[in-house]
Coordinates of C-alpha atoms in Angstrom, one line a residue:
Chain A
X1 CA 63.9 21.8 21.5
X2 CA 63.3 25.0 23.6
X3 CA 59.8 25.5 24.9
X4 CA 57.8 28.3 23.3
X5 CA 57.9 31.3 25.6
X6 CA 55.3 34.0 24.9
X7 CA 57.1 36.4 27.3
X8 CA 53.8 37.5 28.9
X9 CA 52.2 38.6 25.5
X10 CA 48.5 37.7 24.9
X11 CA 48.1 34.5 23.0
X12 CA 47.7 34.7 19.2
X13 CA 44.1 35.2 18.1
X14 CA 44.1 31.7 16.4
X15 CA 44.6 30.1 19.8
X16 CA 41.7 32.0 21.4
X17 CA 38.6 29.8 22.0
X18 CA 35.7 30.6 19.8
X19 CA 33.1 32.8 21.6
X20 CA 30.2 30.8 23.0
X21 CA 26.9 31.2 21.2
X22 CA 25.5 33.5 23.8
X23 CA 28.5 35.8 23.8
X24 CA 28.3 36.3 20.0
X25 CA 28.0 40.0 18.8
X26 CA 24.4 41.2 18.7
X27 CA 23.8 42.5 15.2
X28 CA 21.5 40.5 12.9
X29 CA 19.7 37.2 13.7
X30 CA 21.3 34.6 15.9
X31 CA 24.1 32.8 14.0
X32 CA 23.4 29.2 12.9
X33 CA 24.9 26.5 15.1
X34 CA 28.6 25.7 14.9
X35 CA 29.9 23.3 12.3
X36 CA 29.7 19.6 13.1
X37 CA 33.0 18.1 14.1
X38 CA 32.4 15.5 11.4
X39 CA 32.5 18.2 8.6
X40 CA 35.6 18.2 6.5
X41 CA 36.8 20.9 4.1
X42 CA 35.6 20.2 0.6
X43 CA 32.9 17.6 1.7
X44 CA 29.3 18.0 2.5
X45 CA 27.7 16.1 5.4
X46 CA 24.7 14.2 4.1
X47 CA 21.5 15.1 6.0
X48 CA 20.7 11.4 6.5
X49 CA 23.9 10.7 8.4
X50 CA 23.4 10.7 12.2
X51 CA 26.9 10.1 13.4
X52 CA 30.1 8.3 12.6
X53 CA 30.8 4.9 14.2
X54 CA 34.4 4.1 14.7
X55 CA 35.4 0.7 13.2
X56 CA 38.8 -1.0 12.6
X57 CA 38.3 0.1 9.0
X58 CA 37.8 3.8 9.9
X59 CA 34.7 5.8 10.8
X60 CA 31.5 4.6 9.2
X61 CA 28.4 6.9 8.8
X62 CA 25.3 5.7 10.6
X63 CA 22.3 6.6 8.6
X64 CA 18.7 7.5 9.7
X65 CA 16.0 4.9 9.1
X66 CA 13.4 7.5 8.8
X67 CA 13.3 9.7 5.7
X68 CA 13.5 13.4 6.1
X69 CA 11.9 16.2 4.2
X70 CA 14.8 16.5 1.7
X71 CA 14.6 12.7 1.1
X72 CA 10.9 12.9 0.2
X73 CA 11.5 16.0 -1.9
X74 CA 14.2 14.0 -3.8
X75 CA 11.8 11.1 -4.1
X76 CA 9.2 13.4 -5.6
X77 CA 11.7 15.0 -8.1
X78 CA 13.0 11.7 -9.4
X79 CA 9.5 10.3 -9.7
X80 CA 8.7 13.3 -11.8
X81 CA 11.8 12.6 -13.9
X82 CA 13.7 15.6 -12.6
X83 CA 17.4 14.9 -11.9
X84 CA 16.8 11.2 -12.0
X85 CA 20.1 10.3 -13.6
X86 CA 22.1 12.2 -10.9
X87 CA 20.4 10.9 -7.8
X88 CA 23.0 9.0 -6.1
X89 CA 24.9 8.4 -2.8
X90 CA 28.6 7.8 -2.4
X91 CA 29.4 4.1 -2.8
X92 CA 31.0 2.5 0.4
X93 CA 30.1 1.3 3.8
X94 CA 27.2 2.6 5.9
X95 CA 25.6 1.5 9.1
X96 CA 22.0 1.4 10.5
X97 CA 21.5 1.2 14.3
X98 CA 24.6 0.2 16.2
X99 CA 26.0 -2.8 14.3
X100 CA 28.9 -4.9 15.6
X101 CA 31.1 -7.5 14.1
X102 CA 28.3 -10.1 14.0
X103 CA 25.7 -7.9 12.4
X104 CA 24.4 -8.7 9.0
X105 CA 25.7 -7.0 5.8
X106 CA 23.2 -5.9 3.2
X107 CA 24.3 -4.9 -0.3
X108 CA 22.6 -2.3 -2.4
X109 CA 22.9 0.1 -5.3
X110 CA 24.0 3.7 -5.1
X111 CA 20.7 5.1 -6.6
X112 CA 19.5 7.2 -3.7
X113 CA 16.0 6.0 -4.2
X114 CA 17.1 2.4 -3.7
X115 CA 19.3 3.4 -0.7
X116 CA 16.4 5.3 0.9
X117 CA 13.9 2.5 0.3
X118 CA 16.3 0.1 2.0
X119 CA 17.3 2.1 5.1
X120 CA 13.6 3.1 5.6
X121 CA 12.8 -0.6 6.2
X122 CA 15.6 -1.2 8.6
X123 CA 14.3 0.8 11.7
X124 CA 15.3 -1.1 14.9
X125 CA 17.8 -3.3 13.1
X126 CA 21.6 -3.2 13.5
X127 CA 23.2 -3.8 10.1
X128 CA 26.0 -2.8 7.7
X129 CA 25.1 -1.6 4.3
X130 CA 27.6 -2.0 1.4
X131 CA 26.6 0.5 -1.3
X132 CA 28.0 -0.5 -4.7
X133 CA 28.9 1.9 -7.5
X134 CA 26.1 1.4 -9.9
X135 CA 26.2 4.9 -11.5
X136 CA 23.0 5.9 -9.8
X137 CA 21.0 3.1 -11.2
X138 CA 18.7 0.8 -9.2
X139 CA 19.6 -2.8 -8.3
X140 CA 17.7 -4.6 -11.0
X141 CA 18.5 -2.4 -13.9
X142 CA 22.2 -2.1 -12.8
X143 CA 22.3 -5.9 -12.6
X144 CA 21.0 -6.1 -16.2
X145 CA 23.7 -3.5 -17.2
X146 CA 26.3 -5.5 -15.2
X147 CA 27.3 -2.6 -13.0
X148 CA 25.7 -4.4 -10.0
X149 CA 28.0 -7.2 -10.7
X150 CA 30.3 -9.9 -9.2
X151 CA 33.4 -7.8 -9.9
X152 CA 32.0 -4.7 -8.2
X153 CA 30.9 -6.6 -5.1
X154 CA 34.4 -8.0 -4.8
X155 CA 36.0 -4.7 -5.4
X156 CA 33.8 -2.8 -3.0
X157 CA 34.1 -5.4 -0.2
X158 CA 37.8 -5.0 -0.5
X159 CA 37.8 -1.2 -0.7
X160 CA 35.6 -0.8 2.5
X161 CA 37.8 -3.4 4.3
X162 CA 34.7 -5.3 5.2
X163 CA 36.7 -8.3 6.5
X164 CA 38.1 -6.0 9.2
X165 CA 34.6 -4.7 10.2
X166 CA 32.7 -8.0 10.6
X167 CA 33.8 -11.4 11.8
X168 CA 31.4 -13.4 9.7
X169 CA 31.7 -13.9 6.0
X170 CA 28.2 -13.5 4.6
X171 CA 26.6 -10.9 2.3
X172 CA 22.9 -10.5 1.9
X173 CA 22.3 -9.5 -1.6
X174 CA 19.0 -8.3 -3.0
X175 CA 17.5 -11.1 -5.2
X176 CA 17.1 -8.7 -8.1
X177 CA 20.8 -8.3 -8.2
X178 CA 21.2 -11.9 -9.3
X179 CA 21.2 -11.1 -13.1
X180 CA 24.6 -9.4 -12.4
X181 CA 26.1 -11.3 -9.5
X182 CA 27.1 -14.9 -9.6
X183 CA 26.6 -15.9 -6.0
X184 CA 28.8 -19.0 -6.2
X185 CA 31.7 -17.0 -7.6
X186 CA 31.8 -14.5 -4.7
X187 CA 33.1 -16.9 -2.0
X188 CA 36.3 -17.7 -4.0
X189 CA 36.8 -14.1 -5.1
X190 CA 36.4 -12.2 -1.8
X191 CA 35.8 -14.8 0.9
X192 CA 32.2 -13.7 1.5
X193 CA 29.4 -16.0 0.5
X194 CA 26.2 -14.8 -1.0
X195 CA 22.8 -15.1 0.5
X196 CA 19.9 -14.0 -1.7
X197 CA 17.6 -11.7 0.2
X198 CA 14.0 -10.9 -0.8
X199 CA 13.0 -8.9 -3.8
X200 CA 11.5 -6.1 -1.8
X201 CA 13.3 -4.3 1.0
X202 CA 10.1 -4.3 3.1
X203 CA 10.4 -8.1 3.5
X204 CA 13.9 -7.9 4.9
X205 CA 12.9 -8.0 8.5
X206 CA 10.7 -11.0 8.0
X207 CA 13.5 -12.7 6.0
X208 CA 16.1 -12.1 8.8
X209 CA 13.7 -13.1 11.5
X210 CA 13.0 -16.4 9.7
X211 CA 16.7 -17.2 9.7
X212 CA 17.4 -15.9 6.2
X213 CA 14.5 -17.8 4.7
X214 CA 12.4 -16.2 2.0
X215 CA 8.8 -17.2 1.4
X216 CA 7.8 -17.9 -2.2
X217 CA 6.0 -14.5 -2.2
X218 CA 9.2 -12.7 -1.1
X219 CA 10.9 -14.2 -4.2
X220 CA 8.4 -13.0 -6.7
X221 CA 8.1 -9.6 -8.3
X222 CA 4.8 -7.8 -8.2
X223 CA 3.3 -5.1 -10.4
X224 CA 0.4 -3.7 -8.4
X225 CA -1.7 -0.7 -9.5
X226 CA 0.3 1.6 -7.2
X227 CA 3.6 0.2 -8.5
X228 CA 2.4 0.9 -12.1
X229 CA 0.9 4.4 -11.3
X230 CA 4.2 5.7 -9.7
X231 CA 6.0 5.1 -13.1
X232 CA 3.6 7.3 -15.1
X233 CA 5.2 10.7 -14.6
X234 CA 8.6 9.4 -15.7
X235 CA 7.0 7.8 -18.7
X236 CA 5.4 11.2 -19.6
X237 CA 8.6 13.1 -18.9
X238 CA 10.5 10.9 -21.4
X239 CA 8.2 11.8 -24.3
X240 CA 7.9 15.4 -23.4
X241 CA 11.0 16.5 -25.3
X242 CA 10.2 14.7 -28.5
X243 CA 6.7 16.0 -28.2
X244 CA 7.9 19.6 -28.8
X245 CA 9.1 18.5 -32.3
X246 CA 5.8 16.7 -32.9
X247 CA 3.9 19.9 -32.1
X248 CA 6.1 21.7 -34.6
X249 CA 5.2 19.0 -37.2
X250 CA 1.5 19.3 -36.2
X251 CA 1.6 23.1 -36.9
X252 CA 3.3 22.5 -40.2
X253 CA 0.9 19.9 -41.5
X254 CA -2.1 22.0 -40.3
X255 CA -0.8 25.1 -42.1
X256 CA -0.8 23.4 -45.5
X257 CA -4.1 24.9 -46.7
X258 CA -5.0 26.2 -50.1
X259 CA -6.6 29.2 -48.5
X260 CA -4.8 29.8 -45.3
X261 CA -6.7 31.5 -42.5
X262 CA -5.6 31.9 -38.9
X263 CA -8.8 30.8 -37.2
X264 CA -8.9 27.6 -39.4
X265 CA -5.2 27.0 -38.7
X266 CA -5.6 27.4 -35.0
X267 CA -8.6 25.1 -34.9
X268 CA -7.0 22.3 -37.0
X269 CA -3.6 22.5 -35.2
X270 CA -5.4 22.3 -31.9
X271 CA -7.4 19.3 -33.0
X272 CA -4.3 17.5 -34.1
X273 CA -2.3 18.4 -31.0
X274 CA -5.2 17.2 -28.9
X275 CA -5.3 13.9 -30.8
X276 CA -1.5 13.6 -30.2
X277 CA -2.0 14.3 -26.5
X278 CA -4.8 11.7 -26.3
X279 CA -2.4 9.1 -27.9
X280 CA 0.3 10.1 -25.4
X281 CA -2.0 9.8 -22.4
X282 CA -3.5 6.5 -23.6
X283 CA -0.1 4.9 -24.1
X284 CA 1.7 6.3 -21.1
X285 CA -1.1 6.7 -18.5
X286 CA -4.1 4.5 -19.5
X287 CA -2.0 1.4 -20.6
X288 CA 0.0 1.3 -17.4
X289 CA -3.0 1.7 -15.2
X290 CA -5.3 -0.6 -17.1
X291 CA -2.6 -3.1 -18.0
X292 CA -4.2 -6.3 -16.7
X293 CA -7.6 -5.5 -18.1
X294 CA -6.7 -4.3 -21.6
X295 CA -7.1 -7.2 -24.1
X296 CA -4.2 -8.8 -25.7
X297 CA -0.7 -9.6 -24.5
X298 CA 1.3 -7.3 -26.9
X299 CA 1.7 -3.9 -25.5
X300 CA 1.4 -2.3 -29.0
X301 CA -2.1 -3.8 -29.3
X302 CA -3.2 -2.5 -25.8
X303 CA -1.9 0.9 -26.8
X304 CA -3.5 0.8 -30.2
X305 CA -6.9 0.1 -28.6
X306 CA -6.5 2.7 -25.9
X307 CA -5.3 5.3 -28.4
X308 CA -8.1 4.6 -30.8
X309 CA -10.7 5.1 -28.1
X310 CA -9.0 8.3 -26.9
X311 CA -8.6 9.7 -30.4
X312 CA -12.2 8.9 -31.3
X313 CA -13.3 10.6 -28.1
X314 CA -11.3 13.8 -28.9
X315 CA -12.7 13.8 -32.5
X316 CA -16.3 13.5 -31.1
X317 CA -15.8 16.2 -28.5
X318 CA -14.2 18.6 -31.0
X319 CA -17.0 17.8 -33.6
X320 CA -14.4 17.1 -36.2
X321 CA -15.7 15.9 -39.6
X322 CA -15.4 12.3 -40.7
X323 CA -12.0 12.8 -42.6
X324 CA -10.4 14.9 -39.8
X325 CA -11.8 12.6 -37.1
X326 CA -10.4 9.5 -38.8
X327 CA -7.0 11.2 -39.2
X328 CA -7.0 12.2 -35.5
X329 CA -8.0 8.7 -34.4
X330 CA -5.2 7.2 -36.6
X331 CA -2.6 9.6 -35.1
X332 CA -3.8 8.9 -31.5
X333 CA -3.6 5.1 -32.0
X334 CA -0.2 5.3 -33.6
X335 CA 1.2 7.4 -30.7
X336 CA -0.6 5.3 -28.1
X337 CA 0.7 2.1 -29.6
X338 CA 4.2 3.4 -29.6
X339 CA 4.1 4.8 -26.1
X340 CA 2.6 1.6 -24.8
X341 CA 5.3 -0.5 -26.5
X342 CA 7.9 1.7 -24.8
X343 CA 6.3 0.9 -21.4
X344 CA 7.6 -2.7 -21.8
X345 CA 11.0 -1.4 -20.6
X346 CA 9.4 -0.3 -17.3
X347 CA 7.6 -3.6 -16.5
X348 CA 9.0 -6.5 -14.5
X349 CA 7.7 -9.3 -16.7
X350 CA 8.4 -8.6 -20.4
X351 CA 11.2 -10.6 -22.0
X352 CA 13.5 -8.9 -24.6
X353 CA 12.8 -11.7 -27.1
X354 CA 9.1 -11.0 -26.7
X355 CA 9.6 -7.2 -27.0
X356 CA 11.5 -7.6 -30.2
X357 CA 8.8 -9.9 -31.6
X358 CA 6.0 -7.5 -30.9
X359 CA 8.1 -4.6 -32.2
X360 CA 8.4 -6.3 -35.6
X361 CA 4.7 -6.3 -35.8
X362 CA 3.9 -3.1 -34.0
X363 CA 6.2 -0.7 -35.7
X364 CA 4.9 -1.3 -39.3
X365 CA 1.4 -0.8 -38.0
X366 CA 2.3 2.4 -36.2
X367 CA 4.2 3.8 -39.2
X368 CA 1.3 3.0 -41.5
X369 CA -1.2 4.6 -39.2
X370 CA 1.0 7.7 -38.9
X371 CA 1.4 8.0 -42.6
X372 CA -2.3 7.6 -43.2
X373 CA -3.1 10.1 -40.6
X374 CA -0.8 12.7 -42.0
X375 CA -1.9 12.0 -45.6
X376 CA -5.5 12.2 -44.7
X377 CA -5.0 15.4 -42.6
X378 CA -3.3 17.2 -45.5
X379 CA -5.6 15.7 -48.1
X380 CA -8.6 16.9 -46.1
X381 CA -7.5 20.5 -46.4
X382 CA -7.6 20.3 -50.2
X383 CA -10.7 18.0 -50.6
X384 CA -12.9 20.2 -48.4
X385 CA -12.8 23.2 -50.7
X386 CA -13.9 21.2 -53.8
Chain B
X1 CA 1.8 -11.8 -10.9
X2 CA -0.3 -14.4 -12.6
X3 CA -2.4 -11.5 -13.9
X4 CA 0.5 -10.5 -16.1
X5 CA 1.4 -12.9 -18.9
X6 CA 3.5 -11.8 -21.8
X7 CA 3.9 -13.3 -25.3
X8 CA 4.0 -17.1 -25.1
X9 CA 6.6 -19.4 -26.7
X10 CA 9.3 -16.8 -27.0
X11 CA 11.7 -17.4 -24.1
X12 CA 15.2 -18.5 -24.9
X13 CA 15.6 -20.2 -21.6
X14 CA 17.0 -23.8 -21.9
X15 CA 17.6 -26.2 -19.1
X16 CA 19.9 -29.2 -19.5
X17 CA 18.3 -31.5 -17.0
X18 CA 21.3 -34.0 -17.2
X19 CA 23.7 -31.3 -16.1
X20 CA 21.6 -30.1 -13.2
X21 CA 23.1 -30.8 -9.8
X22 CA 20.0 -29.9 -7.8
X23 CA 21.4 -27.0 -5.8
X24 CA 18.2 -25.0 -6.1
X25 CA 20.0 -21.7 -6.8
X26 CA 17.7 -21.0 -9.8
X27 CA 14.6 -21.4 -7.6
X28 CA 16.1 -18.8 -5.3
X29 CA 17.0 -16.1 -7.9
X30 CA 14.1 -16.5 -10.4
X31 CA 11.6 -13.6 -9.8
X32 CA 8.8 -15.4 -11.7
X33 CA 8.7 -18.9 -10.2
X34 CA 9.7 -20.5 -13.5
X35 CA 11.4 -23.4 -11.8
X36 CA 10.3 -26.1 -9.4
X37 CA 12.2 -29.1 -7.9
X38 CA 11.5 -32.5 -9.5
X39 CA 11.2 -35.8 -7.6
X40 CA 14.9 -36.2 -7.8
X41 CA 15.4 -32.7 -6.4
X42 CA 16.7 -31.5 -9.8
X43 CA 15.2 -28.3 -11.3
X44 CA 12.4 -28.4 -13.8
X45 CA 11.0 -25.6 -15.9
X46 CA 7.4 -25.3 -14.9
X47 CA 6.5 -22.0 -16.4
X48 CA 8.6 -21.2 -19.5
X49 CA 6.2 -18.4 -20.6
X50 CA 6.7 -16.7 -17.2
X51 CA 10.4 -16.3 -18.0
X52 CA 11.4 -12.7 -18.7
X53 CA 15.0 -13.7 -19.7
X54 CA 16.7 -11.6 -16.9
X55 CA 19.5 -14.1 -16.9
X56 CA 19.8 -14.5 -13.1
X57 CA 19.4 -18.3 -13.2
X58 CA 22.0 -18.9 -15.9
X59 CA 24.5 -16.7 -14.2
X60 CA 24.0 -18.4 -10.8
X61 CA 23.9 -22.0 -12.0
X62 CA 27.1 -23.6 -10.8
X63 CA 26.7 -26.4 -13.3
X64 CA 26.1 -24.3 -16.4
X65 CA 22.9 -26.3 -16.9
X66 CA 20.9 -23.2 -17.8
X67 CA 21.2 -20.9 -20.7
X68 CA 19.2 -17.9 -21.7
X69 CA 20.0 -15.0 -24.0
X70 CA 19.5 -12.2 -21.5
X71 CA 18.8 -8.6 -22.5
X72 CA 16.9 -5.4 -21.9
X73 CA 13.2 -5.7 -22.6
X74 CA 13.0 -2.1 -23.7
X75 CA 11.7 -0.8 -27.1
X76 CA 14.2 2.1 -27.3
X77 CA 17.0 -0.3 -26.7
X78 CA 15.8 -2.7 -29.4
X79 CA 15.4 0.1 -31.9
X80 CA 19.0 1.3 -31.3
X81 CA 20.2 -2.2 -31.7
X82 CA 18.4 -2.5 -35.0
X83 CA 19.9 0.7 -36.2
X84 CA 23.4 0.5 -34.8
X85 CA 24.0 -3.3 -34.9
X86 CA 24.2 -5.9 -32.3
X87 CA 27.5 -5.0 -30.7
X88 CA 27.0 -1.2 -30.6
X89 CA 27.4 0.6 -27.3
X90 CA 23.9 1.7 -26.5
X91 CA 23.0 4.4 -24.1
X92 CA 19.4 4.1 -23.0
X93 CA 16.8 4.2 -20.3

C-alpha cells in the first residue's frame, strides 16, 4: 500500500492539534475545560466517578467515598419524595480505593441512595462493588420483591466477569438481602459463596476488621427517632395527591347548606380542611415520631388516638360548636388512623400477617368514623337553623 | 429494638426442630434475633413475636426446616390484594 503523500500541502484541519487553553480565541468567558478522555458519545460521566481502573474484565469506574453536592441534593430530593422512583445508578462493577484481585467484593442495590450510603462508609478501603439491577429499589425492599435475588446475583457476577477480576470466590452480601438471596445456592450457581455482611453499611469496616464477624448488634435492625423522622416527608408526599380530592370533597360537603353564604362556607370548609390536615399530621408525623410511646401495638389505634387529640385541638382552637367539633374530631381520627396504618409499610418490624389482622379491625372503625363525621357535618348545617 | 413490639401470636414462622442441621444460617440472617442455638447447637425460636415474616431464614435454611409465609407488611399492598385477589400483580410502595 503506497504511503500517503501530502505533496507539501498543509495537513487537513482534522489532524491539527486542538489549540491549548491559553491560545483560545478571546471573546466571551474562558471556555470550560476539555472533555475527559473517559467520556464517550451518548454516555454521561457520573460525577462520583474518579477514574477508571483497568482490569482483565475491562475498565471499572472507581467511585468517590465522599458524597458531593449533587449527591446530597439527590438525597434531599428523594427524602422529600421527589424523583424517588427514578433514582438509580447503572448496575455493574464499581471500585473504591485501589482494589486488587484479593480485595473484598460487596454487593448492593442500584437505588442511588443505597449506593451512596455504602460508598460513603468505605473511605480508606480497597473493595469491589457489584451493583445489582433492583429497579432503583433499596436492598431490603428489593429482596422482598425478589429483584435483589439469587438469580440476579448469579447473572450480574457473570455479566461483570467477576471471576476474571478477583482471585477469591467470596461475595459479601448485605444481611437485609437475605429475604431474596439463598446464600447456600450461590456457590453452586456461580462459584462464589455468600458471606452475610452487617445490616448497616456503617458497620462494614468493623465487620471486615473483625475477620468478617458481625456482632449481634450489627445483625439487628434499629428504628431510632432519626431513622423514623427521615421517613416523614415521603409519608406526607404519598398522601398529598389523594388529599387534593379530599379537599374537593371537603368543599362539597361544606357547601351543602340550606341558606348558602360565602363567609359561612369558607369558615366551615376551612374547619373541615384543618381537621383533615390534623389527621394527616397525626398519622404521618406524630405517630412515626412518638411510635414507642403511643399506647397499643396496633398502628391504627396509635393513629386513632393521635388523630382524636389533634382533631379535638383544632375544634377547640377554631371554637367550633359541639356538633361540628365532634365531626372534625371523627374525621381527624379516621384519617390519622388510616395514615398510621399505612406507616406499617415503612417500619422494619411489622409482619404482613399482623398488618392484615389490624387492618381487618382498623378499616371498619375508620370507615364508620368517616361516615359519622360526614353525616354529622352535613346534618349540622340543617339542624342549626331550626 | 425491644422498644418495638408488634401484634403477638400472629407470625406464621414454623421451625421443624427434627430437620434442623444446626448450621446457624437463620441466626445470621434474622434481623430480629428470633433464633438462638440450643444445647445441641440446633436452632430454637426464642422470640416468635419478634418475627416480621421477612422470609430470610426460610430461604437460607439448607435443610428446609423453616417455613414462613413471607409478604409485604404494607397496608396499601394488603388492600390491593383484598380487592384484586391473592395472585394479582400488585404495583405498590
